[in-house]
Amino acid sequence: MDLTPLIVNLLNPPVLFFFLGIVGVLLRSDLEIPNPIPKALSLYLLLAIGFKGGAELRISGIGPQVLLVLGSAVLLATVIPIYTFFLMRRRFSVEDAASVAATYGSVSAVTFLTAGSFVRKLGFDYSGAMVAAMALMESPAIIVGVMLARCFGARGVESETLARLLKEGFLNGSVFLLLGSLAIGFVIEPGDAKALAPFVKDLFSGVLCLFLLDMGIVAARRLGELQRVGWFLPTAAVALPIVNAIVGLLISNLLDLSVGDTVMLTVLAASASYIAVPAALRMALPDANPAIYVTMSLGITFPFNIVIGLPIYYRIATAIG
């Protein structure tokens, strides 16, 4: 068995800094990145990845293949929450099942960014269409999750709350910045895009390392909550990304995507949101327990994907590519 992808991933600087954050918490270090620096780092990463994706889309153009990719991405973000809801409903309340469904139907931008660093280190690249797909997958899952809660819950969600949710889903700060940066990268002239390269490209890897250091600290602190939510959740938090990754791989194979795009679409399908979804569900599903869906996504699925999942998805992508 070739362990090269696993070794490359484990020795990837962003992943190493993620582990450094975890080790710091476990050793009770006072290491911390003070607020609001993590938010500023997040905004930079979204701006940079959106801008680069838009510039790449301008070069490649928006043809039938790109539209198929984007349509498939929206389909994933709509279908994944539905079957996740019914799986989780066997063990949880309607609100908690819906919150997990929305979490796993949506995407993790940080997992996407880490995957991009990983595939490029192995000599592959991905298209700007993947960035657009990430932006489009954020909101549908939130809306589907809340609609499921409304359909199967006793009280449902009031229409005013649903209207606010729709606005939040499509005008959420991270989604808005990502889509806006994508549009700017797409419309500006190549010369102007090149002038911004020192900002959006040269600084990118260092900022990603610093951000993942903070994510390691946050994820390690969440692990203690597993004692309160039971061992069904760790199992589900590993099984769900595997199942969703299989769906992503099948769709990628049907679309005949490149190795890089296959890995990235698979990662989008397998990832789980721990930023946009919790912010939206706090308002839309106040009875849902954050200790369940946040601990699953940030404490288990996120580390699983960036440490173990990525090499597996890459190995399968190269086998079928």
Short mmCIF file of C-alpha atoms in Angstrom, two decimals:
data_model
loop_
_atom_site.label_atom_id
_atom_site.label_comp_id
_atom_site.label_asym_id
_atom_site.label_seq_id
_atom_site.Cartn_x
_atom_site.Cartn_y
_atom_site.Cartn_z
CA MET A 1 0.00 0.00 0.00
CA ASP A 2 1.38 3.39 -1.03
CA LEU A 3 1.41 5.64 2.04
CA THR A 4 2.76 8.66 0.16
CA PRO A 5 -0.53 10.66 0.16
CA LEU A 6 -0.99 10.03 3.89
CA ILE A 7 2.58 11.09 4.67
CA VAL A 8 2.31 14.16 2.44
CA ASN A 9 -0.91 15.13 4.18
CA LEU A 10 0.45 14.63 7.70
CA LEU A 11 3.54 16.66 6.84
CA ASN A 12 1.49 19.39 5.17
CA PRO A 13 2.27 22.61 7.14
CA PRO A 14 -1.39 23.59 7.73
CA VAL A 15 -2.15 20.11 9.13
CA LEU A 16 0.95 20.24 11.36
CA PHE A 17 -0.16 23.58 12.78
CA PHE A 18 -3.62 22.10 13.39
CA PHE A 19 -1.98 19.33 15.44
CA LEU A 20 0.12 21.93 17.26
CA GLY A 21 -3.08 23.62 18.43
CA ILE A 22 -4.48 20.30 19.68
CA VAL A 23 -1.25 19.43 21.51
CA GLY A 24 -1.18 22.86 23.10
CA VAL A 25 -4.61 22.31 24.64
CA LEU A 26 -3.83 18.75 25.75
CA LEU A 27 -0.64 19.96 27.47
CA ARG A 28 -2.58 22.86 29.04
CA SER A 29 -0.53 25.54 27.33
CA ASP A 30 -1.87 29.09 27.48
CA LEU A 31 -1.44 29.34 23.68
CA GLU A 32 -4.34 31.30 22.23
CA ILE A 33 -5.08 33.48 19.22
CA PRO A 34 -7.08 36.42 20.61
CA ASN A 35 -10.30 37.63 19.07
CA PRO A 36 -11.02 39.10 16.58
CA ILE A 37 -7.89 37.80 14.79
CA PRO A 38 -9.44 34.41 13.83
CA LYS A 39 -12.37 36.19 12.19
CA ALA A 40 -9.96 38.44 10.24
CA LEU A 41 -8.00 35.37 9.10
CA SER A 42 -11.24 33.69 8.01
CA LEU A 43 -12.29 36.76 6.00
CA TYR A 44 -8.90 36.88 4.27
CA LEU A 45 -9.04 33.19 3.32
CA LEU A 46 -12.55 33.50 1.90
CA LEU A 47 -11.58 36.63 -0.06
CA ALA A 48 -8.42 35.02 -1.45
CA ILE A 49 -9.99 31.71 -2.44
CA GLY A 50 -13.00 33.46 -4.01
CA PHE A 51 -10.83 35.90 -5.96
CA LYS A 52 -8.50 33.17 -7.26
CA GLY A 53 -11.47 31.01 -8.23
CA GLY A 54 -13.07 33.87 -10.14
CA ALA A 55 -9.83 34.60 -12.00
CA GLU A 56 -9.55 30.93 -12.95
CA LEU A 57 -13.19 30.85 -14.10
CA ARG A 58 -12.50 33.85 -16.33
CA ILE A 59 -9.68 31.94 -18.01
CA SER A 60 -11.59 28.66 -18.40
CA GLY A 61 -14.99 30.22 -19.14
CA ILE A 62 -18.44 29.07 -18.01
CA GLY A 63 -19.43 26.24 -20.32
CA PRO A 64 -21.81 23.29 -20.06
CA GLN A 65 -19.35 21.29 -17.94
CA VAL A 66 -19.06 24.07 -15.35
CA LEU A 67 -22.83 24.42 -15.19
CA LEU A 68 -23.15 20.67 -14.68
CA VAL A 69 -20.64 20.83 -11.81
CA LEU A 70 -22.50 23.70 -10.15
CA GLY A 71 -25.87 21.97 -10.57
CA SER A 72 -24.43 18.79 -9.07
CA ALA A 73 -23.06 20.75 -6.12
CA VAL A 74 -26.47 22.26 -5.36
CA LEU A 75 -28.04 18.80 -5.73
CA LEU A 76 -25.57 17.41 -3.17
CA ALA A 77 -26.36 20.21 -0.74
CA THR A 78 -30.06 19.45 -1.12
CA VAL A 79 -30.06 15.63 -1.03
CA ILE A 80 -27.48 15.03 1.73
CA PRO A 81 -29.56 16.81 4.41
CA ILE A 82 -32.63 14.77 3.52
CA TYR A 83 -31.19 11.29 4.05
CA THR A 84 -29.07 12.52 6.98
CA PHE A 85 -32.21 13.77 8.69
CA PHE A 86 -33.97 10.41 8.49
CA LEU A 87 -30.86 8.56 9.68
CA MET A 88 -30.45 10.88 12.69
CA ARG A 89 -34.19 10.88 13.43
CA ARG A 90 -33.86 7.31 14.72
CA ARG A 91 -31.88 8.59 17.72
CA PHE A 92 -32.64 12.30 18.07
CA SER A 93 -35.47 14.78 18.27
CA VAL A 94 -36.71 16.48 15.11
CA GLU A 95 -34.78 19.67 15.91
CA ASP A 96 -31.51 17.88 16.63
CA ALA A 97 -31.84 15.63 13.56
CA ALA A 98 -32.56 18.67 11.38
CA SER A 99 -29.56 20.55 12.80
CA VAL A 100 -27.23 17.62 12.03
CA ALA A 101 -28.77 17.34 8.55
CA ALA A 102 -28.12 21.02 7.80
CA THR A 103 -24.59 20.76 9.22
CA TYR A 104 -23.57 17.84 7.01
CA GLY A 105 -25.34 19.12 3.92
CA SER A 106 -23.44 22.39 4.13
CA VAL A 107 -19.67 22.73 3.67
CA SER A 108 -16.50 23.60 5.53
CA ALA A 109 -14.44 26.26 3.77
CA VAL A 110 -11.40 25.42 5.93
CA THR A 111 -11.53 21.74 4.94
CA PHE A 112 -11.77 22.88 1.32
CA LEU A 113 -8.74 25.15 1.69
CA THR A 114 -6.70 22.42 3.38
CA ALA A 115 -7.65 20.00 0.59
CA GLY A 116 -6.53 22.54 -2.01
CA SER A 117 -3.13 22.81 -0.35
CA PHE A 118 -2.94 19.00 -0.23
CA VAL A 119 -3.74 18.34 -3.91
CA ARG A 120 -1.35 21.05 -5.08
CA LYS A 121 1.43 19.57 -3.00
CA LEU A 122 0.86 16.29 -4.86
CA GLY A 123 1.17 18.06 -8.23
CA PHE A 124 -2.51 18.52 -9.12
CA ASP A 125 -4.78 21.55 -9.30
CA TYR A 126 -8.50 22.28 -9.25
CA SER A 127 -10.68 24.59 -11.31
CA GLY A 128 -12.44 27.79 -10.31
CA ALA A 129 -15.73 25.92 -10.68
CA MET A 130 -14.96 24.16 -7.39
CA VAL A 131 -14.81 27.52 -5.60
CA ALA A 132 -18.17 28.50 -7.07
CA ALA A 133 -19.54 25.10 -6.01
CA MET A 134 -18.38 25.69 -2.44
CA ALA A 135 -20.13 29.06 -2.36
CA LEU A 136 -23.37 27.63 -3.73
CA MET A 137 -23.47 24.68 -1.31
CA GLU A 138 -23.52 26.77 1.87
CA SER A 139 -27.13 27.96 1.89
CA PRO A 140 -29.37 25.19 0.42
CA ALA A 141 -28.56 22.74 3.22
CA ILE A 142 -29.53 25.28 5.90
CA ILE A 143 -32.84 25.93 4.20
CA VAL A 144 -33.57 22.21 3.67
CA GLY A 145 -32.72 21.43 7.30
CA VAL A 146 -35.10 24.04 8.64
CA MET A 147 -37.83 22.98 6.22
CA LEU A 148 -37.49 19.40 7.50
CA ALA A 149 -37.86 20.67 11.06
CA ARG A 150 -40.96 22.57 9.99
CA CYS A 151 -42.51 19.60 8.22
CA PHE A 152 -41.88 17.01 10.95
CA GLY A 153 -41.82 19.14 14.10
CA ALA A 154 -44.74 19.82 16.40
CA ARG A 155 -44.44 23.60 16.27
CA GLY A 156 -42.61 24.10 13.01
CA VAL A 157 -40.94 27.34 11.99
CA GLU A 158 -42.94 30.53 11.61
CA SER A 159 -43.01 32.08 8.18
CA GLU A 160 -41.30 35.23 9.44
CA THR A 161 -38.48 33.15 10.87
CA LEU A 162 -38.21 31.25 7.58
CA ALA A 163 -38.05 34.52 5.65
CA ARG A 164 -35.24 35.73 7.90
CA LEU A 165 -33.50 32.40 7.42
CA LEU A 166 -33.66 32.71 3.63
CA LYS A 167 -32.11 36.16 3.88
CA GLU A 168 -29.45 34.89 6.30
CA GLY A 169 -28.67 31.91 4.07
CA PHE A 170 -28.07 33.95 0.95
CA LEU A 171 -26.63 37.09 2.56
CA ASN A 172 -24.58 35.35 5.24
CA GLY A 173 -21.29 37.25 5.55
CA SER A 174 -19.05 34.35 4.55
CA VAL A 175 -21.24 33.38 1.57
CA PHE A 176 -21.58 37.01 0.47
CA LEU A 177 -17.82 37.63 0.65
CA LEU A 178 -17.02 34.40 -1.19
CA LEU A 179 -19.50 35.06 -3.99
CA GLY A 180 -18.53 38.73 -4.21
CA SER A 181 -14.81 37.93 -4.40
CA LEU A 182 -15.54 35.28 -7.02
CA ALA A 183 -17.44 37.84 -9.11
CA ILE A 184 -14.65 40.44 -8.77
CA GLY A 185 -11.99 37.90 -9.77
CA PHE A 186 -14.11 36.97 -12.78
CA VAL A 187 -14.77 40.48 -14.13
CA ILE A 188 -11.43 42.25 -13.66
CA GLU A 189 -8.69 42.25 -16.25
CA PRO A 190 -5.90 39.62 -15.96
CA GLY A 191 -3.34 42.38 -15.42
CA ASP A 192 -5.22 43.70 -12.39
CA ALA A 193 -5.55 40.17 -11.03
CA LYS A 194 -1.80 39.67 -11.38
CA ALA A 195 -1.14 42.86 -9.42
CA LEU A 196 -3.06 41.39 -6.47
CA ALA A 197 -1.12 38.11 -6.54
CA PRO A 198 1.23 39.05 -3.66
CA PHE A 199 -1.83 39.55 -1.44
CA VAL A 200 -4.12 36.69 -2.48
CA LYS A 201 -1.45 34.07 -3.27
CA ASP A 202 1.85 34.73 -1.52
CA LEU A 203 0.32 35.29 1.93
CA PHE A 204 -2.22 32.52 1.62
CA SER A 205 -0.28 29.53 3.00
CA GLY A 206 0.97 31.40 6.06
CA VAL A 207 -2.49 32.71 6.93
CA LEU A 208 -3.96 29.22 6.48
CA CYS A 209 -1.39 27.79 8.92
CA LEU A 210 -2.24 30.43 11.53
CA PHE A 211 -5.96 29.85 11.07
CA LEU A 212 -5.61 26.07 11.41
CA LEU A 213 -3.56 26.56 14.56
CA ASP A 214 -6.58 28.33 16.03
CA MET A 215 -8.92 25.63 14.71
CA GLY A 216 -6.80 22.96 16.43
CA ILE A 217 -7.19 24.82 19.73
CA VAL A 218 -10.96 25.14 19.28
CA ALA A 219 -11.42 21.51 18.15
CA ALA A 220 -9.42 20.13 21.09
CA ARG A 221 -11.58 22.06 23.54
CA ARG A 222 -14.71 20.57 21.96
CA LEU A 223 -13.55 16.97 22.44
CA GLY A 224 -14.45 17.07 26.14
CA GLU A 225 -18.12 17.42 25.21
CA LEU A 226 -18.15 13.86 23.85
CA GLN A 227 -18.60 12.58 27.40
CA ARG A 228 -21.96 14.33 27.55
CA VAL A 229 -23.30 13.32 24.12
CA GLY A 230 -22.41 9.61 24.05
CA TRP A 231 -20.53 7.36 21.64
CA PHE A 232 -23.19 7.21 18.94
CA LEU A 233 -22.06 10.66 17.79
CA PRO A 234 -18.39 9.80 17.14
CA THR A 235 -19.53 6.86 15.04
CA ALA A 236 -22.00 8.98 13.08
CA ALA A 237 -19.49 11.82 12.72
CA VAL A 238 -17.09 9.45 10.94
CA ALA A 239 -19.68 7.42 9.02
CA LEU A 240 -21.49 10.44 7.53
CA PRO A 241 -18.46 11.96 5.77
CA ILE A 242 -17.56 8.53 4.37
CA VAL A 243 -21.06 7.99 2.97
CA ASN A 244 -21.22 11.54 1.61
CA ALA A 245 -17.76 11.18 0.08
CA ILE A 246 -18.91 8.08 -1.79
CA VAL A 247 -21.81 10.08 -3.25
CA GLY A 248 -19.39 12.86 -4.24
CA LEU A 249 -17.01 10.37 -5.87
CA LEU A 250 -19.83 8.79 -7.87
CA ILE A 251 -20.99 12.17 -9.16
CA SER A 252 -17.40 13.19 -9.98
CA ASN A 253 -16.95 9.97 -11.95
CA LEU A 254 -20.19 10.59 -13.86
CA LEU A 255 -19.02 14.11 -14.72
CA ASP A 256 -15.57 12.79 -15.71
CA LEU A 257 -13.79 15.39 -13.56
CA SER A 258 -10.03 15.72 -13.25
CA VAL A 259 -8.26 14.22 -10.23
CA GLY A 260 -7.99 17.61 -8.53
CA ASP A 261 -11.65 18.49 -9.10
CA THR A 262 -12.75 15.01 -8.01
CA VAL A 263 -10.91 15.37 -4.70
CA MET A 264 -12.33 18.84 -4.12
CA LEU A 265 -15.95 17.93 -4.92
CA THR A 266 -15.62 14.84 -2.74
CA VAL A 267 -14.26 16.97 0.11
CA LEU A 268 -17.17 19.38 -0.28
CA ALA A 269 -19.62 16.48 -0.05
CA ALA A 270 -17.82 14.97 2.95
CA SER A 271 -17.28 18.15 4.95
CA ALA A 272 -19.58 19.64 7.56
CA SER A 273 -20.15 23.28 8.44
CA TYR A 274 -19.23 24.59 11.89
CA ILE A 275 -19.43 28.34 11.21
CA ALA A 276 -22.32 29.34 8.95
CA VAL A 277 -24.77 26.62 10.03
CA PRO A 278 -24.46 27.14 13.82
CA ALA A 279 -24.90 30.90 13.30
CA ALA A 280 -28.09 30.34 11.28
CA LEU A 281 -29.52 27.56 13.46
CA ARG A 282 -29.10 29.59 16.62
CA MET A 283 -31.89 31.76 15.26
CA ALA A 284 -33.93 29.24 13.25
CA LEU A 285 -33.83 26.17 15.53
CA PRO A 286 -33.19 27.46 19.06
CA ASP A 287 -34.24 24.11 20.59
CA ALA A 288 -31.51 22.19 18.75
CA ASN A 289 -28.56 21.24 20.96
CA PRO A 290 -25.25 22.75 19.72
CA ALA A 291 -23.32 20.17 21.78
CA ILE A 292 -24.51 17.61 19.22
CA TYR A 293 -24.05 19.23 15.82
CA VAL A 294 -21.05 21.46 16.62
CA THR A 295 -19.15 18.71 18.43
CA MET A 296 -19.78 16.30 15.55
CA SER A 297 -18.66 18.70 12.83
CA LEU A 298 -15.77 20.51 14.49
CA GLY A 299 -14.57 18.01 17.08
CA ILE A 300 -14.67 14.85 14.94
CA THR A 301 -15.55 15.23 11.25
CA PHE A 302 -13.17 18.13 10.60
CA PRO A 303 -10.08 16.37 12.04
CA PHE A 304 -11.10 13.09 10.38
CA ASN A 305 -11.36 14.69 6.97
CA ILE A 306 -8.09 16.61 7.01
CA VAL A 307 -6.01 13.81 8.58
CA ILE A 308 -7.50 10.54 7.28
CA GLY A 309 -10.17 11.40 4.73
CA LEU A 310 -8.08 13.46 2.32
CA PRO A 311 -5.52 10.73 1.49
CA ILE A 312 -8.35 8.21 1.05
CA TYR A 313 -10.35 10.49 -1.24
CA TYR A 314 -7.20 11.24 -3.26
CA ARG A 315 -6.31 7.55 -3.59
CA ILE A 316 -9.81 6.71 -4.90
CA ALA A 317 -9.82 9.74 -7.21
CA THR A 318 -6.54 8.65 -8.82
CA ALA A 319 -7.85 5.09 -9.16
CA ILE A 320 -11.01 6.11 -10.99
CA GLY A 321 -9.54 9.15 -12.79
#
